Short mmCIF file of C-alpha atoms in Angstrom, two decimals:
data_model
loop_
_atom_site.label_atom_id
_atom_site.label_comp_id
_atom_site.label_asym_id
_atom_site.label_seq_id
_atom_site.Cartn_x
_atom_site.Cartn_y
_atom_site.Cartn_z
CA MET O 1 0.00 0.00 0.00
CA THR O 2 1.29 3.43 -0.93
CA VAL O 3 1.63 5.78 2.01
CA GLY O 4 -0.23 9.06 1.41
CA ALA O 5 1.33 12.50 1.93
CA ASP O 6 -0.56 13.15 5.17
CA GLU O 7 0.37 9.76 6.60
CA LEU O 8 4.01 10.25 5.66
CA LEU O 9 4.17 13.63 7.37
CA ASP O 10 2.35 12.28 10.43
CA GLU O 11 4.95 9.53 10.67
CA VAL O 12 7.87 11.95 10.37
CA LEU O 13 6.40 14.37 12.91
CA ALA O 14 5.74 11.56 15.37
CA GLN O 15 9.36 10.42 15.06
CA VAL O 16 10.63 13.99 15.55
CA ARG O 17 8.48 14.49 18.63
CA SER O 18 9.74 11.27 20.20
CA CYS O 19 13.39 11.88 19.27
CA ARG O 20 15.98 11.61 22.06
CA PHE O 21 19.10 11.40 19.89
CA CYS O 22 20.72 14.40 21.62
CA VAL O 23 20.56 12.40 24.86
CA THR O 24 21.25 8.86 23.70
CA ASN O 25 23.75 9.61 20.89
CA PRO O 26 24.85 13.22 21.41
CA ARG O 27 27.45 15.15 19.49
CA GLY O 28 29.43 16.42 22.43
CA LYS O 29 27.69 16.86 25.76
CA PRO O 30 24.14 15.49 25.93
CA LEU O 31 21.17 17.80 26.18
CA PRO O 32 21.09 18.92 29.84
CA HIS O 33 17.34 18.35 30.26
CA GLU O 34 14.55 16.15 28.97
CA PRO O 35 13.96 16.71 25.22
CA ARG O 36 10.75 18.43 24.16
CA PRO O 37 10.85 18.78 20.36
CA VAL O 38 8.72 21.61 18.98
CA ILE O 39 7.52 21.54 15.37
CA GLN O 40 4.38 22.46 13.43
CA GLY O 41 3.08 21.67 9.97
CA ARG O 42 0.64 19.92 7.65
CA THR O 43 1.08 18.89 4.03
CA GLY O 44 -0.84 21.90 2.67
CA ALA O 45 1.39 24.49 4.35
CA ARG O 46 2.81 26.99 1.85
CA ILE O 47 5.01 28.97 4.25
CA ALA O 48 7.66 27.59 6.59
CA VAL O 49 9.21 29.57 9.43
CA CYS O 50 12.77 28.25 9.84
CA GLY O 51 14.30 29.65 13.01
CA GLN O 52 17.09 28.64 15.35
CA ALA O 53 15.77 26.62 18.31
CA PRO O 54 13.08 27.02 20.97
CA GLY O 55 13.82 29.25 23.93
CA ILE O 56 13.01 28.41 27.53
CA ARG O 57 9.44 29.76 27.36
CA VAL O 58 8.68 27.66 24.31
CA HIS O 59 10.30 24.64 25.97
CA ARG O 60 7.91 25.05 28.89
CA SER O 61 4.80 25.67 26.78
CA GLY O 62 5.52 23.35 23.87
CA VAL O 63 4.08 26.03 21.56
CA PRO O 64 6.47 27.53 18.96
CA PHE O 65 7.18 31.25 19.25
CA SER O 66 4.97 31.61 22.34
CA ASP O 67 7.20 34.43 23.59
CA PRO O 68 8.00 38.10 22.82
CA SER O 69 10.07 37.02 19.79
CA GLY O 70 6.94 35.39 18.42
CA ASP O 71 4.92 38.55 19.00
CA ARG O 72 7.43 40.53 16.97
CA LEU O 73 7.64 37.89 14.23
CA ARG O 74 3.85 37.82 13.83
CA GLU O 75 3.90 41.62 13.63
CA TRP O 76 6.57 41.44 10.93
CA MET O 77 4.51 38.89 8.98
CA GLY O 78 1.24 40.78 9.46
CA VAL O 79 -0.58 37.71 10.77
CA THR O 80 -2.80 36.99 13.75
CA PRO O 81 -1.93 34.24 16.24
CA LYS O 82 -4.79 32.20 14.77
CA GLU O 83 -3.25 32.44 11.29
CA PHE O 84 0.27 31.80 12.59
CA TYR O 85 -0.73 28.61 14.40
CA ASP O 86 -2.82 27.27 11.51
CA GLU O 87 -0.57 24.34 10.65
CA ASP O 88 -2.42 23.75 7.36
CA ARG O 89 -1.04 27.10 6.19
CA ILE O 90 2.20 27.76 8.11
CA ALA O 91 4.83 25.20 9.09
CA ILE O 92 7.37 25.96 11.82
CA VAL O 93 10.59 23.98 11.47
CA PRO O 94 13.49 25.26 13.62
CA MET O 95 17.07 24.17 13.06
CA GLY O 96 17.02 22.50 16.46
CA PHE O 97 13.73 21.16 17.78
CA CYS O 98 14.60 21.33 21.47
CA PHE O 99 15.70 24.13 23.77
CA PRO O 100 19.50 23.72 23.77
CA GLY O 101 20.15 25.20 27.22
CA VAL O 102 22.18 28.26 28.13
CA ASP O 103 25.87 29.15 28.26
CA ALA O 104 27.84 30.51 31.20
CA HIS O 105 26.52 34.01 30.48
CA GLY O 106 22.87 32.95 30.43
CA SER O 107 22.46 33.21 26.65
CA ASP O 108 20.80 30.43 24.68
CA LEU O 109 23.23 27.94 23.18
CA PRO O 110 23.26 27.31 19.41
CA PRO O 111 20.86 24.70 18.02
CA ARG O 112 21.90 21.13 18.73
CA GLN O 113 24.06 19.65 15.98
CA GLU O 114 22.11 16.41 15.88
CA CYS O 115 18.77 17.77 14.64
CA ALA O 116 19.37 19.16 11.17
CA PRO O 117 21.33 16.21 9.67
CA LEU O 118 18.84 13.73 11.12
CA TRP O 119 15.56 15.36 10.29
CA ARG O 120 15.68 18.36 8.01
CA ALA O 121 15.61 16.58 4.63
CA ARG O 122 12.89 14.19 5.78
CA VAL O 123 10.67 16.94 7.17
CA PHE O 124 10.88 19.11 4.07
CA ALA O 125 10.36 16.13 1.76
CA ALA O 126 7.07 15.59 3.59
CA LEU O 127 5.98 19.23 3.09
CA PRO O 128 5.47 19.26 -0.71
CA ASP O 129 3.47 22.49 -1.05
CA LEU O 130 5.97 24.93 0.47
CA VAL O 131 6.48 28.07 -1.59
CA LEU O 132 8.30 30.39 0.83
CA LEU O 133 10.80 29.80 3.63
CA LEU O 134 11.29 32.55 6.20
CA VAL O 135 14.85 31.81 7.26
CA ILE O 136 15.68 33.40 10.60
CA GLY O 137 19.19 33.86 11.94
CA SER O 138 22.65 32.78 10.85
CA HIS O 139 22.30 29.05 11.59
CA ALA O 140 19.21 28.71 9.42
CA MET O 141 20.74 30.89 6.71
CA GLY O 142 23.86 28.73 6.61
CA TRP O 143 21.75 25.60 6.08
CA HIS O 144 19.14 26.86 3.63
CA LEU O 145 21.52 29.06 1.63
CA ALA O 146 24.38 26.58 1.56
CA GLY O 147 24.85 27.04 -2.18
CA ILE O 148 25.31 30.80 -1.85
CA PRO O 149 28.63 32.32 -0.69
CA GLN O 150 28.44 32.86 3.04
CA ARG O 151 28.16 36.39 4.38
CA SER O 152 27.44 37.95 7.75
CA MET O 153 23.85 37.98 8.92
CA THR O 154 23.50 41.68 8.07
CA GLU O 155 24.99 41.19 4.60
CA THR O 156 22.69 38.24 3.94
CA VAL O 157 19.56 40.08 5.05
CA SER O 158 20.57 43.16 3.06
CA ALA O 159 20.74 40.91 -0.04
CA TRP O 160 17.15 39.76 0.57
CA ALA O 161 15.81 40.86 -2.85
CA GLU O 162 18.58 39.03 -4.71
CA ILE O 163 18.08 35.87 -2.63
CA LEU O 164 14.28 35.95 -2.82
CA GLY O 165 14.43 36.28 -6.60
CA ARG O 166 16.92 33.45 -7.28
CA PRO O 167 15.31 30.83 -9.54
CA ASP O 168 17.74 28.15 -8.33
CA VAL O 169 16.55 28.43 -4.71
CA VAL O 170 13.30 26.46 -4.37
CA PRO O 171 11.21 27.06 -2.31
CA SER O 172 11.99 30.78 -2.30
CA VAL O 173 13.94 32.01 0.73
CA LEU O 174 13.55 35.32 2.53
CA PRO O 175 16.33 35.81 5.11
CA LEU O 176 15.38 37.61 8.31
CA PRO O 177 17.19 38.65 11.49
CA HIS O 178 16.04 37.00 14.67
CA PRO O 179 12.97 38.80 16.05
CA SER O 180 14.40 38.72 19.57
CA TRP O 181 14.04 41.99 21.45
CA ARG O 182 17.81 41.80 21.93
CA ASN O 183 18.01 42.77 18.25
CA SER O 184 16.19 46.06 18.78
CA GLY O 185 19.51 47.91 18.45
CA TRP O 186 20.15 46.20 15.11
CA LEU O 187 16.74 47.32 13.85
CA LYS O 188 17.47 50.92 14.85
CA THR O 189 20.79 50.95 12.99
CA ASN O 190 19.31 49.21 9.95
CA PRO O 191 16.06 51.09 9.28
CA TRP O 192 15.98 49.77 5.70
CA PHE O 193 14.80 46.43 7.07
CA GLU O 194 11.47 47.79 8.32
CA ALA O 195 11.14 50.21 5.40
CA ASP O 196 12.02 47.85 2.54
CA VAL O 197 11.77 44.23 3.68
CA LEU O 198 8.71 44.14 5.92
CA PRO O 199 6.23 45.45 3.31
CA VAL O 200 7.37 42.73 0.90
CA LEU O 201 7.21 40.12 3.66
CA LYS O 202 3.67 41.11 4.62
CA ASP O 203 2.50 41.15 1.00
CA ARG O 204 4.03 37.77 0.19
CA VAL O 205 2.61 36.16 3.34
CA ARG O 206 -0.84 37.60 2.72
CA GLU O 207 -0.76 36.38 -0.88
CA LEU O 208 0.11 32.83 0.17
CA LEU O 209 -2.47 32.70 2.96
CA ARG O 210 -5.37 33.59 0.67
#
């Protein structure tokens, strides 16, 4: 019997949500707490939000972007929480599915190295209708723009129009800075982002959600 698209995605998501590879077969030190993978999506989703990894609030809630960063991201996208959490329309696939813990200074660690090689190709193969990836932060940019010469985060975001228009990048990719409130200073020194990028982001999202 041929497995349908919905069943295939259900199987992949179930395996992701039960994954403990960063504890049982870690690269380096194991995850310092019980895994709680966070992911969202259905086969009809046309937009995927590809961020870094859940923060502590999302780890506790199990709901992606249920924090101030999520509030800002939804504002950038011009969507309501109801639209954002409609998994038939928007998938959320971070580079690392679990909160990675914090460093000695209290900052979130980078996404776990185990997640992307294990799951990323399988997850995206099971999301056939994606048209646009919102790629947030340097780790996600490095993965999804691997065929493009690497630049700093600011240089990559400033090249958004070039990247979004590349016919060899499918689905289309729109690079974004992390919506963390810690990046408020970056937004102030780079006003072109809100002036030039956000109107295009809102228009493209609205078009795909219709």
